[in-house]
Structure formats: structure tokens, C-alpha cells
Amino acid sequence: MQTAQRLEIAIDIARQAGQAIIDARQSQDFSQRYKAGNELVTDTDVAVDTLIGRALEEHFPGEARLTEELSPDRGAIEQSGALWVVDPIDGTVNFAHGLAHVAVSIAWVKDGRTEIGVVHAPFLGETFTAVRGQGSWRNDERIRVSRASQLTNSLVATGFPYRRDSRPPLIRRLAAVLEYCQDVRRNGAAALDLCNVACGRLDAYYESVSPWDFAAGVLIAREAGARTGHLYACPSSIPEDLYGENLLVSAPDIHGDLAKLLVRADEDRHETG
């Protein structure tokens, strides 16, 4: 199947999933629980993951899937061949609380390289798409990253892990960004943060996240002209397109300075710790 056909099918599936999310929000008929003791999940997450999985299997039978709820085995990212990487609801806490920053994220990866990215924000009415080498789009309009050239004028997004005991080491990074950059945003949906870098609403985004959180969004940002990378070297066994630790995505001209700022904050923490 041609890549363009795969993209159209992925968009259609993402929009179907988005409508299911809207319906669940309107009915308020969903339960909530916590996995691993601290990460919120609703039965809508599972229902939407099921919907997407069935649709992908119908159109692409036998192709592997890595999804947050139903197929979370990260060993899949080290295998060759086709792989669908899916977050049925990116921003579950936002969804449960009635906030708008919620997205469906679908990426198609081939031999460790992301070829297609779709991020659909049902409550915002926006669909972001990209095919490797063909640019990025929002609702069928071409998008580009900002022209930010100085940290002092840059708006930076990040996020924090659910485990509270994992947060203190990140506070020094946050303090450094607040001191040297314009301001910080924490929207609670990594896929949308990356898309907002892609269309110039944000100048940069950094965080450590799971593959399903960022696979589609990173491609969309990269195809929009963003510089994408990691603060530290990636393990040789994991494709860079699917390695989410210490991710940094930004307008090209500020990437180096922001990376140095964040690494220096880490070094200061170790020296004082």
C-alpha cells in the first residue's frame, strides 16, 4: 500500500477515535482508575485503544502495534518491519478533568524510522499530519516552526512524570528555563506540545516520555523545520525515532543553547547533590 493511502486511513481512524472521545466526554459515562499506583487511566482510554487496534488490523492485518493500553510491550521498538505506535488518549488527565488539550496520536514506523505521523485534537478541531520528507500540515494547511533565535524570547513547554518522587531532579531544569527563557507552558499532552512547536505556537519542548506520546509529534515537528534530538546519547539498540528519554525539540537556532542550559542544570544538580 502506498504511503499516501496509509496516511488517509490513519487520519480517518484518528478522527473516528476523536469522535469516540467527544462522545464519552459528553456522556460522562466512564470510570477512572490508576495504573502503577499513580497514572490515571479511564475505560475510554481502553475503548479507544480497542477501536484503533481493530481498525488498524482491518486495514493492515498482521502489522505490529505498540499502544499505551493494550499493547505496551516496548520490546516491539527494537524489531524491524512495520510498527504502529498509538496513544489513544494523550492527555488522559485533561480528558478526565474536562480540559481541551487532548489528542489521538498515531505513527507508522518502518524499520525504526517514523514514516507517518497523525495527531488529532478532537476538542480543538485540529488534525496535524506529516509524511517523512513531505512537510507538515494542520487541517490541510502547511505549517512551519517559529523563527526564534534567542532563549530570552522563547516560549518553552515541558511536562512532569506522574511519580512525585521523580519530579525534584527536574525542578532545577525548570528553574533554569524560567530564568533564561521567556516563560514555560505545561499543557499535559506531549503530542500537542510537539505539534505546537511545529506550527510556531511554542518555540521548544523538552521532556522524557514514552514512544506513544511522541512518535507522531516528533515527525510532525521535524517536517515543519524543527530540530529534534536528545540531551544525551541514545542506546544503540533503540531507534532514535522511538527513544523518548531527554527529548529536545525546538526551533533550529535555539536548540544548541537550550540543550546546553538543560545539561548545565543537570550538572549543577549533581555537584550540589
Coordinates of C-alpha atoms in Angstrom, one line a residue:
M1 CA 0.0 0.0 0.0
Q2 CA 1.2 3.5 -0.9
T3 CA 2.2 5.8 1.9
A4 CA -0.4 8.4 0.9
Q5 CA -3.1 5.7 1.3
R6 CA -1.7 4.8 4.7
L7 CA -1.9 8.4 5.8
E8 CA -5.5 8.8 4.7
I9 CA -6.5 5.7 6.6
A10 CA -4.6 6.8 9.7
I11 CA -6.3 10.2 9.6
D12 CA -9.7 8.6 9.3
I13 CA -9.0 6.2 12.2
A14 CA -7.8 9.1 14.3
R15 CA -10.9 11.1 13.7
Q16 CA -13.1 8.2 14.5
A17 CA -11.3 7.8 17.7
G18 CA -11.6 11.5 18.4
Q19 CA -15.4 11.3 17.9
A20 CA -15.5 8.5 20.4
I21 CA -13.6 10.7 22.9
I22 CA -16.0 13.5 22.4
D23 CA -19.0 11.2 22.9
A24 CA -17.5 9.8 26.1
R25 CA -16.9 13.3 27.4
Q26 CA -20.4 14.4 26.7
S27 CA -22.0 11.3 28.3
Q28 CA -19.6 11.4 31.3
D29 CA -20.1 7.6 31.4
F30 CA -16.6 6.5 32.0
S31 CA -14.8 5.1 35.0
Q32 CA -11.3 6.0 36.3
R33 CA -8.6 4.0 38.0
Y34 CA -4.8 4.3 38.5
K35 CA -2.2 2.0 37.0
A36 CA 1.2 1.6 38.6
G37 CA -0.4 3.4 41.5
N38 CA -0.1 6.9 40.1
E39 CA -1.1 7.1 36.4
L40 CA -4.7 7.8 35.6
V41 CA -6.5 5.7 33.1
T42 CA -10.1 5.7 32.1
D43 CA -12.2 3.0 30.4
T44 CA -12.4 5.4 27.5
D45 CA -8.6 5.0 27.0
V46 CA -9.1 1.3 26.7
A47 CA -12.2 1.6 24.5
V48 CA -10.5 4.0 22.1
D49 CA -7.3 1.8 22.0
T50 CA -9.6 -1.1 21.1
L51 CA -11.3 0.9 18.4
I52 CA -8.0 1.9 16.8
G53 CA -6.5 -1.6 17.1
R54 CA -9.4 -3.2 15.3
A55 CA -9.4 -0.6 12.6
L56 CA -5.6 -1.0 12.0
E57 CA -5.9 -4.7 11.9
E58 CA -8.7 -4.5 9.4
H59 CA -6.7 -2.3 7.1
F60 CA -3.2 -3.6 7.8
P61 CA -3.6 -7.2 9.0
G62 CA -0.6 -8.6 10.9
E63 CA 1.3 -5.4 11.3
A64 CA 2.7 -5.0 14.8
R65 CA 1.3 -2.4 17.2
L66 CA 2.8 -0.6 20.2
T67 CA -0.1 1.1 22.1
E68 CA -0.3 2.6 25.6
E69 CA -3.1 0.5 27.0
L70 CA -3.5 -2.8 25.1
S71 CA 0.0 -3.5 23.5
P72 CA 2.5 -1.7 25.7
D73 CA 5.4 -4.2 25.2
R74 CA 8.3 -1.8 24.4
G75 CA 10.3 -4.7 23.0
A76 CA 8.5 -4.0 19.8
I77 CA 10.5 -0.9 19.2
E78 CA 13.7 -3.0 18.7
Q79 CA 12.2 -5.1 16.0
S80 CA 12.4 -4.4 12.2
G81 CA 9.5 -4.1 9.9
A82 CA 6.2 -2.2 10.2
L83 CA 5.0 -0.9 13.6
W84 CA 2.1 1.3 14.5
V85 CA 2.7 3.4 17.6
V86 CA -0.5 4.6 19.2
D87 CA -1.6 6.8 22.1
P88 CA -5.4 6.5 22.2
I89 CA -5.8 9.5 24.5
D90 CA -2.7 11.7 25.0
G91 CA -3.7 13.9 27.9
T92 CA -5.9 11.5 29.9
V93 CA -5.9 13.7 33.0
N94 CA -7.0 16.7 30.8
F95 CA -9.8 14.5 29.3
A96 CA -11.0 13.4 32.8
H97 CA -11.0 17.0 34.0
G98 CA -12.8 18.5 31.0
L99 CA -9.8 20.3 29.5
A100 CA -9.3 20.7 25.8
H101 CA -5.7 19.6 25.4
V102 CA -6.4 16.0 24.4
A103 CA -5.2 14.2 21.4
V104 CA -5.1 10.9 19.5
S105 CA -1.6 10.1 18.3
I106 CA -0.9 7.5 15.6
A107 CA 2.5 6.9 14.0
W108 CA 3.6 4.4 11.4
V109 CA 7.2 3.3 11.8
K110 CA 9.2 1.2 9.3
D111 CA 12.5 -0.4 10.3
G112 CA 12.8 2.0 13.2
R113 CA 12.1 5.2 11.2
T114 CA 8.9 7.1 11.5
E115 CA 7.3 7.5 8.1
I116 CA 3.8 8.8 9.0
G117 CA 2.5 10.9 11.9
V118 CA -1.1 11.9 12.7
V119 CA -2.1 13.9 15.8
H120 CA -5.8 14.7 16.1
A121 CA -7.1 17.1 18.8
P122 CA -10.9 16.5 18.8
F123 CA -11.9 19.3 21.2
L124 CA -9.7 21.8 19.4
G125 CA -10.8 20.8 15.9
E126 CA -7.2 20.3 14.7
T127 CA -5.5 17.5 12.8
F128 CA -1.8 17.6 12.4
T129 CA -0.1 15.3 9.8
A130 CA 3.3 14.6 8.3
V131 CA 4.9 12.1 5.9
R132 CA 8.7 11.8 6.1
G133 CA 10.2 14.2 3.5
Q134 CA 6.9 15.9 2.6
G135 CA 6.4 18.6 5.2
S136 CA 3.8 19.1 7.9
W137 CA 0.2 20.2 7.9
R138 CA -2.6 21.4 10.2
N139 CA -6.1 20.9 8.8
D140 CA -4.5 20.7 5.3
E141 CA -2.5 24.0 5.7
R142 CA 1.3 23.9 5.6
I143 CA 2.9 24.7 8.9
R144 CA 6.4 25.9 9.9
V145 CA 8.3 26.3 13.2
S146 CA 9.0 29.7 14.7
R147 CA 12.0 31.8 13.9
A148 CA 13.1 32.1 17.5
S149 CA 16.8 32.9 17.7
Q150 CA 17.3 33.8 21.4
L151 CA 16.3 31.9 24.5
T152 CA 15.2 35.1 26.2
N153 CA 12.3 35.4 23.8
S154 CA 11.4 31.7 23.6
L155 CA 8.3 30.1 25.0
V156 CA 9.2 26.6 26.2
A157 CA 6.9 23.6 27.0
T158 CA 7.7 20.6 29.2
G159 CA 5.9 18.1 31.4
F160 CA 6.5 16.1 34.6
P161 CA 6.2 12.4 35.5
Y162 CA 3.3 11.1 37.5
R163 CA 5.5 9.8 40.2
R164 CA 6.1 12.6 42.6
D165 CA 9.4 11.3 43.8
S166 CA 10.7 11.6 40.2
R167 CA 10.0 15.3 40.0
P168 CA 12.6 17.0 42.2
P169 CA 15.5 16.4 39.8
L170 CA 13.5 18.2 37.1
I171 CA 12.9 21.3 39.1
R172 CA 16.4 22.6 38.5
R173 CA 15.9 22.3 34.8
L174 CA 12.6 24.2 35.1
A175 CA 14.3 26.9 37.2
A176 CA 17.0 27.4 34.6
V177 CA 14.4 27.7 31.8
L178 CA 12.4 30.2 33.8
E179 CA 15.5 32.3 34.4
Y180 CA 16.8 32.4 30.8
C181 CA 13.7 32.0 28.6
Q182 CA 10.5 34.0 28.2
D183 CA 8.2 31.6 30.0
V184 CA 7.1 27.9 30.4
R185 CA 4.0 26.1 29.4
R186 CA 2.8 22.8 30.9
N187 CA -0.2 21.6 28.8
G188 CA -0.3 18.0 29.8
A189 CA -0.3 16.5 26.3
A190 CA 3.2 15.8 24.7
A191 CA 1.8 15.1 21.3
L192 CA 0.1 18.5 21.1
D193 CA 3.2 20.3 22.6
L194 CA 5.2 18.9 19.7
C195 CA 2.6 20.0 17.2
N196 CA 2.5 23.4 18.7
V197 CA 6.3 23.6 18.2
A198 CA 5.7 22.5 14.6
C199 CA 3.3 25.4 13.9
G200 CA 5.2 28.0 15.8
R201 CA 3.0 28.5 18.9
L202 CA 5.8 27.2 21.0
D203 CA 9.5 27.6 20.4
A204 CA 10.7 24.5 22.2
Y205 CA 9.7 21.4 24.1
Y206 CA 11.7 19.1 26.3
E207 CA 10.7 16.0 28.4
S208 CA 11.2 12.3 28.9
V209 CA 8.2 10.4 27.5
S210 CA 7.1 7.1 26.2
P211 CA 7.2 6.2 22.5
W212 CA 3.4 6.5 22.0
D213 CA 3.5 10.0 23.5
F214 CA 5.9 11.5 20.9
A215 CA 6.4 9.3 17.8
A216 CA 3.9 11.1 15.6
G217 CA 4.5 14.5 17.1
V218 CA 8.3 14.4 16.6
L219 CA 7.9 13.6 12.9
I220 CA 5.4 16.5 12.5
A221 CA 7.8 18.9 14.3
R222 CA 10.8 17.7 12.3
E223 CA 8.9 18.0 8.9
A224 CA 7.9 21.5 9.9
G225 CA 11.6 22.5 10.3
A226 CA 12.2 21.8 13.9
R227 CA 15.5 20.4 15.1
T228 CA 14.9 17.2 17.0
G229 CA 17.2 15.3 19.3
H230 CA 18.2 14.2 22.8
L231 CA 20.2 15.8 25.5
Y232 CA 22.3 12.6 25.9
A233 CA 23.3 9.7 23.6
C234 CA 20.6 7.1 22.7
P235 CA 21.2 3.4 23.3
S236 CA 22.4 1.7 20.2
S237 CA 19.6 -0.9 20.5
I238 CA 16.7 1.6 20.3
P239 CA 15.9 3.6 17.2
E240 CA 16.3 7.4 17.9
D241 CA 12.8 8.0 16.5
L242 CA 11.4 5.9 19.3
Y243 CA 13.7 6.8 22.2
G244 CA 11.9 9.3 24.4
E245 CA 14.4 10.0 27.2
N246 CA 15.6 13.6 27.5
L247 CA 13.9 14.6 24.3
L248 CA 14.5 18.1 23.0
V249 CA 12.6 19.6 20.0
S250 CA 12.9 23.3 19.1
A251 CA 13.3 26.0 16.5
P252 CA 16.7 25.3 15.0
D253 CA 18.5 28.4 16.1
I254 CA 17.9 27.9 19.9
H255 CA 18.4 24.1 20.0
G256 CA 22.1 24.2 20.9
D257 CA 21.7 26.9 23.6
L258 CA 18.7 25.3 25.2
A259 CA 20.5 21.9 25.3
K260 CA 23.5 23.4 27.0
L261 CA 21.2 25.2 29.5
L262 CA 19.4 21.9 30.4
V263 CA 22.6 19.9 30.6
R264 CA 24.3 22.5 32.8
A265 CA 21.3 22.4 35.1
D266 CA 21.8 18.6 35.4
E267 CA 25.4 19.1 36.2
D268 CA 24.7 21.7 38.8
R269 CA 22.3 19.2 40.5
H270 CA 24.9 16.5 40.6
E271 CA 27.5 18.9 42.0
T272 CA 25.2 20.2 44.8
G273 CA 23.5 16.8 45.4

